[in-house]
mmCIF file of C-alpha atoms in Angstrom:
data_model
loop_
_atom_site.group_PDB
_atom_site.id
_atom_site.type_symbol
_atom_site.label_atom_id
_atom_site.label_comp_id
_atom_site.label_asym_id
_atom_site.label_seq_id
_atom_site.Cartn_x
_atom_site.Cartn_y
_atom_site.Cartn_z
ATOM 1 C CA UNK H 1203 111.924 91.789 155.721
ATOM 2 C CA UNK H 1204 109.322 94.155 154.307
ATOM 3 C CA UNK H 1205 107.753 96.843 156.437
ATOM 4 C CA UNK H 1206 104.012 96.289 156.891
ATOM 5 C CA UNK H 1207 101.786 99.146 155.834
ATOM 6 C CA UNK H 1208 100.693 100.832 159.033
ATOM 7 C CA UNK H 1209 98.629 103.937 159.721
ATOM 8 C CA UNK H 1210 100.710 106.989 160.562
ATOM 9 C CA UNK H 1211 100.081 110.514 161.760
ATOM 10 C CA UNK H 1212 101.791 113.541 160.227
ATOM 11 C CA UNK H 1213 103.958 115.598 162.572
ATOM 12 C CA UNK H 1214 105.271 119.067 161.866
ATOM 13 C CA UNK H 1215 108.214 119.006 159.462
ATOM 14 C CA UNK H 1216 106.573 116.346 157.273
ATOM 15 C CA UNK H 1217 107.572 113.571 159.699
ATOM 16 C CA UNK H 1218 105.311 110.503 159.653
ATOM 17 C CA UNK H 1219 104.894 108.725 163.005
ATOM 18 C CA UNK H 1220 103.389 105.212 163.161
ATOM 19 C CA UNK H 1221 100.265 105.208 165.331
ATOM 20 C CA UNK H 1222 101.330 101.923 166.933
ATOM 21 C CA UNK H 1223 104.607 101.897 168.834
ATOM 22 C CA UNK H 1224 106.436 99.538 171.162
ATOM 23 C CA UNK H 1225 107.040 100.770 174.716
ATOM 24 C CA UNK H 1226 110.279 99.723 176.436
ATOM 25 C CA UNK H 1227 109.933 101.019 180.002
ATOM 26 C CA UNK H 1228 111.426 98.396 182.389
ATOM 27 C CA UNK H 1229 112.672 96.343 179.406
ATOM 28 C CA UNK H 1230 116.413 96.370 180.119
ATOM 29 C CA UNK H 1231 119.490 94.241 179.484
ATOM 30 C CA UNK H 1232 119.299 91.119 177.349
ATOM 31 C CA UNK H 1233 115.538 90.795 177.953
ATOM 32 C CA UNK H 1234 115.044 94.348 176.661
ATOM 33 C CA UNK H 1235 117.154 93.688 173.576
ATOM 34 C CA UNK H 1236 115.230 90.473 172.826
ATOM 35 C CA UNK H 1237 111.871 92.211 173.360
ATOM 36 C CA UNK H 1238 112.715 94.992 170.881
ATOM 37 C CA UNK H 1239 113.996 92.440 168.351
ATOM 38 C CA UNK H 1240 110.754 90.438 168.786
ATOM 39 C CA UNK H 1241 108.702 93.621 168.345
ATOM 40 C CA UNK H 1242 110.472 94.546 165.105
ATOM 41 C CA UNK H 1243 110.029 90.976 163.876
ATOM 42 C CA UNK H 1244 106.298 91.196 164.747
ATOM 43 C CA UNK H 1245 105.927 94.278 162.565
ATOM 44 C CA UNK H 1246 106.380 97.242 164.905
ATOM 45 C CA UNK H 1247 108.172 100.116 163.187
ATOM 46 C CA UNK H 1248 108.122 102.565 166.107
ATOM 47 C CA UNK H 1249 110.182 102.038 169.268
ATOM 48 C CA UNK H 1250 109.793 104.263 172.337
ATOM 49 C CA UNK H 1251 112.679 104.574 174.796
ATOM 50 C CA UNK H 1252 114.091 107.212 177.165
ATOM 51 C CA UNK H 1253 117.380 108.120 178.801
ATOM 52 C CA UNK H 1254 115.670 107.307 182.120
ATOM 53 C CA UNK H 1255 114.913 103.729 181.001
ATOM 54 C CA UNK H 1256 118.603 102.800 180.781
ATOM 55 C CA UNK H 1257 118.082 100.675 177.663
ATOM 56 C CA UNK H 1258 119.013 102.908 174.708
ATOM 57 C CA UNK H 1259 122.043 100.733 173.924
ATOM 58 C CA UNK H 1260 119.899 97.590 173.747
ATOM 59 C CA UNK H 1261 117.303 99.370 171.592
ATOM 60 C CA UNK H 1262 119.999 100.562 169.195
ATOM 61 C CA UNK H 1263 121.556 97.098 168.947
ATOM 62 C CA UNK H 1264 118.170 95.484 168.234
ATOM 63 C CA UNK H 1265 117.380 98.013 165.478
ATOM 64 C CA UNK H 1266 120.823 97.429 163.917
ATOM 65 C CA UNK H 1267 120.485 93.655 164.064
ATOM 66 C CA UNK H 1268 116.870 93.531 162.857
ATOM 67 C CA UNK H 1269 117.890 93.772 159.201
ATOM 68 C CA UNK H 1270 115.659 96.829 158.773
ATOM 69 C CA UNK H 1271 116.842 100.097 157.291
ATOM 70 C CA UNK H 1272 117.252 102.856 159.876
ATOM 71 C CA UNK H 1273 114.774 105.066 157.993
ATOM 72 C CA UNK H 1274 112.103 102.359 158.334
ATOM 73 C CA UNK H 1275 112.152 102.453 162.155
ATOM 74 C CA UNK H 1276 110.799 105.451 164.086
ATOM 75 C CA UNK H 1277 112.783 105.917 167.329
ATOM 76 C CA UNK H 1278 111.696 108.144 170.230
ATOM 77 C CA UNK H 1279 113.811 108.982 173.270
ATOM 78 C CA UNK H 1280 113.362 111.475 176.108
ATOM 79 C CA UNK H 1281 115.245 114.031 178.188
ATOM 80 C CA UNK H 1282 114.978 113.289 181.942
ATOM 81 C CA UNK H 1283 114.252 116.127 184.406
ATOM 82 C CA UNK H 1284 117.633 115.868 186.112
ATOM 83 C CA UNK H 1285 119.320 116.685 182.788
ATOM 84 C CA UNK H 1286 117.815 120.195 182.561
ATOM 85 C CA UNK H 1287 120.678 122.460 181.499
ATOM 86 C CA UNK H 1288 122.530 119.543 179.876
ATOM 87 C CA UNK H 1289 120.264 119.017 176.895
ATOM 88 C CA UNK H 1290 122.974 118.955 174.205
ATOM 89 C CA UNK H 1291 125.134 116.539 176.166
ATOM 90 C CA UNK H 1292 122.112 114.283 176.763
ATOM 91 C CA UNK H 1293 121.007 114.043 173.125
ATOM 92 C CA UNK H 1294 124.609 113.354 172.069
ATOM 93 C CA UNK H 1295 124.809 110.528 174.631
ATOM 94 C CA UNK H 1296 121.456 109.140 173.444
ATOM 95 C CA UNK H 1297 122.583 109.137 169.814
ATOM 96 C CA UNK H 1298 125.825 107.375 170.762
ATOM 97 C CA UNK H 1299 123.976 104.737 172.829
ATOM 98 C CA UNK H 1300 121.388 104.184 170.083
ATOM 99 C CA UNK H 1301 124.188 104.118 167.494
ATOM 100 C CA UNK H 1302 122.339 106.473 165.160
ATOM 101 C CA UNK H 1303 122.871 109.944 163.712
ATOM 102 C CA UNK H 1304 119.398 111.128 164.681
ATOM 103 C CA UNK H 1305 116.246 110.204 166.571
ATOM 104 C CA UNK H 1306 112.860 110.637 164.952
ATOM 105 C CA UNK H 1307 111.346 112.223 168.067
ATOM 106 C CA UNK H 1308 112.927 113.695 171.212
ATOM 107 C CA UNK H 1309 110.648 114.512 174.132
ATOM 108 C CA UNK H 1310 110.935 116.486 177.374
ATOM 109 C CA UNK H 1311 110.110 113.568 179.687
ATOM 110 C CA UNK H 1312 108.545 115.592 182.522
ATOM 111 C CA UNK H 1313 107.688 119.265 182.694
ATOM 112 C CA UNK H 1314 110.134 121.394 184.709
ATOM 113 C CA UNK H 1315 108.426 123.043 187.680
ATOM 114 C CA UNK H 1316 108.178 126.573 186.303
ATOM 115 C CA UNK H 1317 107.973 128.231 182.866
ATOM 116 C CA UNK H 1318 111.274 129.933 183.730
ATOM 117 C CA UNK H 1319 112.860 126.455 183.610
ATOM 118 C CA UNK H 1320 110.673 124.933 180.919
ATOM 119 C CA UNK H 1321 111.142 127.534 178.195
ATOM 120 C CA UNK H 1322 114.975 127.351 178.021
ATOM 121 C CA UNK H 1323 114.707 123.540 177.863
ATOM 122 C CA UNK H 1324 112.228 123.823 174.996
ATOM 123 C CA UNK H 1325 114.549 126.206 173.132
ATOM 124 C CA UNK H 1326 117.359 123.635 173.448
ATOM 125 C CA UNK H 1327 115.038 120.918 172.092
ATOM 126 C CA UNK H 1328 114.249 123.115 169.092
ATOM 127 C CA UNK H 1329 117.964 123.763 168.548
ATOM 128 C CA UNK H 1330 118.654 120.016 168.480
ATOM 129 C CA UNK H 1331 115.908 119.596 165.883
ATOM 130 C CA UNK H 1332 117.312 122.438 163.793
ATOM 131 C CA UNK H 1333 120.716 120.713 163.871
ATOM 132 C CA UNK H 1334 119.091 117.494 162.583
ATOM 133 C CA UNK H 1335 119.790 115.545 165.763
ATOM 134 C CA UNK H 1336 116.035 114.954 166.037
ATOM 135 C CA UNK H 1337 113.545 115.021 163.180
ATOM 136 C CA UNK H 1338 110.808 116.268 165.519
ATOM 137 C CA UNK H 1339 110.620 117.376 169.154
ATOM 138 C CA UNK H 1340 107.833 117.314 171.689
ATOM 139 C CA UNK H 1341 106.915 116.851 175.320
ATOM 140 C CA UNK H 1342 105.607 114.231 177.708
ATOM 141 C CA UNK H 1343 103.452 114.532 180.829
ATOM 142 C CA UNK H 1344 102.602 118.175 180.021
ATOM 143 C CA UNK H 1345 99.272 119.913 180.613
ATOM 144 C CA UNK H 1346 97.617 122.044 177.943
ATOM 145 C CA UNK H 1347 98.534 125.208 179.884
ATOM 146 C CA UNK H 1348 102.202 124.120 179.987
ATOM 147 C CA UNK H 1349 102.121 123.516 176.233
ATOM 148 C CA UNK H 1350 100.589 126.976 175.709
ATOM 149 C CA UNK H 1351 103.424 128.572 177.721
ATOM 150 C CA UNK H 1352 106.013 126.979 175.407
ATOM 151 C CA UNK H 1353 104.131 128.067 172.284
ATOM 152 C CA UNK H 1354 103.654 131.633 173.539
ATOM 153 C CA UNK H 1355 107.383 131.932 174.279
ATOM 154 C CA UNK H 1356 108.712 130.377 171.060
ATOM 155 C CA UNK H 1357 105.848 130.223 168.526
ATOM 156 C CA UNK H 1358 106.746 126.549 168.104
ATOM 157 C CA UNK H 1359 104.270 123.787 168.970
ATOM 158 C CA UNK H 1360 105.484 120.514 170.437
ATOM 159 C CA UNK H 1361 104.903 117.899 167.738
ATOM 160 C CA UNK H 1362 103.680 115.383 170.333
ATOM 161 C CA UNK H 1363 102.552 115.205 173.966
ATOM 162 C CA UNK H 1364 102.948 111.719 175.437
ATOM 163 C CA UNK H 1365 100.655 111.234 178.434
ATOM 164 C CA UNK H 1366 99.043 108.427 180.424
ATOM 165 C CA UNK H 1367 95.929 107.476 178.441
ATOM 166 C CA UNK H 1368 93.337 104.785 177.915
ATOM 167 C CA UNK H 1369 89.551 104.357 177.719
ATOM 168 C CA UNK H 1370 89.017 104.997 181.446
ATOM 169 C CA UNK H 1371 91.081 108.210 181.180
ATOM 170 C CA UNK H 1372 89.415 109.458 178.001
ATOM 171 C CA UNK H 1373 88.520 113.148 178.067
ATOM 172 C CA UNK H 1374 87.085 114.537 174.862
ATOM 173 C CA UNK H 1375 88.134 118.093 175.773
ATOM 174 C CA UNK H 1376 91.764 117.080 176.347
ATOM 175 C CA UNK H 1377 91.830 115.196 173.053
ATOM 176 C CA UNK H 1378 90.290 118.177 171.221
ATOM 177 C CA UNK H 1379 92.651 120.679 172.883
ATOM 178 C CA UNK H 1380 95.666 118.792 171.527
ATOM 179 C CA UNK H 1381 94.140 118.556 168.063
ATOM 180 C CA UNK H 1382 93.272 122.267 168.037
ATOM 181 C CA UNK H 1383 96.919 123.106 168.760
ATOM 182 C CA UNK H 1384 98.338 120.734 166.166
ATOM 183 C CA UNK H 1385 99.881 118.567 168.898
ATOM 184 C CA UNK H 1386 99.619 114.798 168.402
ATOM 185 C CA UNK H 1387 98.381 112.970 171.487
ATOM 186 C CA UNK H 1388 100.362 109.839 172.368
ATOM 187 C CA UNK H 1389 99.124 107.490 175.081
ATOM 188 C CA UNK H 1390 101.274 105.375 177.364
ATOM 189 C CA UNK H 1391 100.191 102.595 179.779
ATOM 190 C CA UNK H 1392 97.077 101.930 177.627
ATOM 191 C CA UNK H 1393 96.511 98.451 179.051
ATOM 192 C CA UNK H 1394 97.747 99.109 182.587
ATOM 193 C CA UNK H 1395 95.116 101.845 182.987
ATOM 194 C CA UNK H 1396 92.280 99.711 181.583
ATOM 195 C CA UNK H 1397 89.979 97.088 183.114
ATOM 196 C CA UNK H 1398 90.202 94.506 180.332
ATOM 197 C CA UNK H 1399 87.296 92.605 181.911
ATOM 198 C CA UNK H 1400 84.949 95.554 181.381
ATOM 199 C CA UNK H 1401 81.740 94.195 179.764
ATOM 200 C CA UNK H 1402 81.855 96.869 177.018
ATOM 201 C CA UNK H 1403 85.342 95.796 175.932
ATOM 202 C CA UNK H 1404 84.510 92.092 176.248
ATOM 203 C CA UNK H 1405 81.391 92.515 174.086
ATOM 204 C CA UNK H 1406 83.206 94.488 171.374
ATOM 205 C CA UNK H 1407 86.146 92.057 171.399
ATOM 206 C CA UNK H 1408 83.774 89.116 170.876
ATOM 207 C CA UNK H 1409 82.116 90.910 167.944
ATOM 208 C CA UNK H 1410 85.480 91.157 166.160
ATOM 209 C CA UNK H 1411 86.937 87.862 167.402
ATOM 210 C CA UNK H 1412 89.848 89.674 169.058
ATOM 211 C CA UNK H 1413 90.968 90.288 172.658
ATOM 212 C CA UNK H 1414 89.902 93.266 174.810
ATOM 213 C CA UNK H 1415 93.537 94.425 174.751
ATOM 214 C CA UNK H 1416 93.456 94.508 170.954
ATOM 215 C CA UNK H 1417 90.209 96.515 171.108
ATOM 216 C CA UNK H 1418 91.880 99.092 173.380
ATOM 217 C CA UNK H 1419 94.823 99.481 171.002
ATOM 218 C CA UNK H 1420 92.545 99.732 167.973
ATOM 219 C CA UNK H 1421 90.457 102.383 169.787
ATOM 220 C CA UNK H 1422 93.563 104.570 170.081
ATOM 221 C CA UNK H 1423 94.461 104.041 166.428
ATOM 222 C CA UNK H 1424 90.936 104.823 165.197
ATOM 223 C CA UNK H 1425 91.080 108.062 167.213
ATOM 224 C CA UNK H 1426 94.478 108.822 165.584
ATOM 225 C CA UNK H 1427 96.056 108.717 169.043
ATOM 226 C CA UNK H 1428 99.537 107.147 169.039
ATOM 227 C CA UNK H 1429 99.703 104.168 171.416
ATOM 228 C CA UNK H 1430 102.741 102.357 172.837
ATOM 229 C CA UNK H 1431 101.888 99.075 174.598
ATOM 230 C CA UNK H 1432 104.781 97.330 176.323
ATOM 231 C CA UNK H 1433 105.529 93.673 176.941
ATOM 232 C CA UNK H 1434 108.536 91.356 177.039
ATOM 233 C CA UNK H 1435 106.427 88.265 176.245
ATOM 234 C CA UNK H 1436 106.778 87.305 172.541
ATOM 235 C CA UNK H 1437 103.160 86.052 172.241
ATOM 236 C CA UNK H 1438 101.765 89.259 173.722
ATOM 237 C CA UNK H 1439 104.110 91.397 171.617
ATOM 238 C CA UNK H 1440 102.751 89.671 168.487
ATOM 239 C CA UNK H 1441 99.110 89.943 169.624
ATOM 240 C CA UNK H 1442 99.489 93.671 170.377
ATOM 241 C CA UNK H 1443 100.866 94.213 166.863
ATOM 242 C CA UNK H 1444 97.986 92.315 165.241
ATOM 243 C CA UNK H 1445 95.437 95.142 165.244
ATOM 244 C CA UNK H 1446 95.297 96.120 161.578
ATOM 245 C CA UNK H 1447 92.830 93.498 160.335
ATOM 246 C CA UNK H 1448 89.761 95.095 161.957
ATOM 247 C CA UNK H 1449 88.412 98.514 162.890
ATOM 248 C CA UNK H 1450 85.761 99.720 165.296
ATOM 249 C CA UNK H 1451 82.371 101.090 164.315
ATOM 250 C CA UNK H 1452 81.274 104.595 165.311
ATOM 251 C CA UNK H 1453 78.848 103.236 167.975
ATOM 252 C CA UNK H 1454 81.626 101.013 169.387
ATOM 253 C CA UNK H 1455 83.990 103.992 169.565
ATOM 254 C CA UNK H 1456 81.320 105.990 171.410
ATOM 255 C CA UNK H 1457 80.733 103.142 173.870
ATOM 256 C CA UNK H 1458 84.458 102.940 174.652
ATOM 257 C CA UNK H 1459 84.749 106.739 174.928
ATOM 258 C CA UNK H 1460 81.970 106.617 177.535
ATOM 259 C CA UNK H 1461 84.202 104.500 179.808
ATOM 260 C CA UNK H 1462 86.002 107.752 180.547
ATOM 261 C CA UNK H 1463 82.938 108.908 182.447
#
């Protein structure tokens, strides 16, 4: 099985992250395993999981059984808030469950309440990266001010911030603030947060002979925002992966941006 050529974004440490990923929240047990296997078969080369999702074992088994080389699949997992203070133990458990020597990206799933808590956690994330347990480290659900606190304390930027994102949530300033800091923006729940019946999306989809959902995913990719749609339905998994045969025009991008108000 050959890996399709997909657009990537460069993270710190010369790590390339595919702009399209497969989200696995709520995809557990046999259904989760089959969904990840279907995603890899459909061409996804980036799988997003988390300790909190309870499916790392199924993700690892699907990657192993896909026939793909480990280095051809980008795997993200996340540290849950209740594991603050047990970072090393958590990443070791994740690696064992995923049956891999390293993850490509390890994220702080939610920001601890205060900088006094957040900074030690971030130092432990950096230590795991320096020990090659993770190729890159970042955060999730963090504000720009929380990111700045981590950078001021350690002089190390998170490679990625994974946040809820979609056309209706688009904020140019937030996007620019991440870019200015060298932090890649990654959007989750792209379709859940979007009205796929919006006339703007319907019109643009018709112009490209694709679905509004595919337009939303392509909008992220054309903005160089990583996007991780989730589904356990094979047809939808394949459709969400089929977004590399078209791109949006500058006026179309502006029209979709404007949905953010």
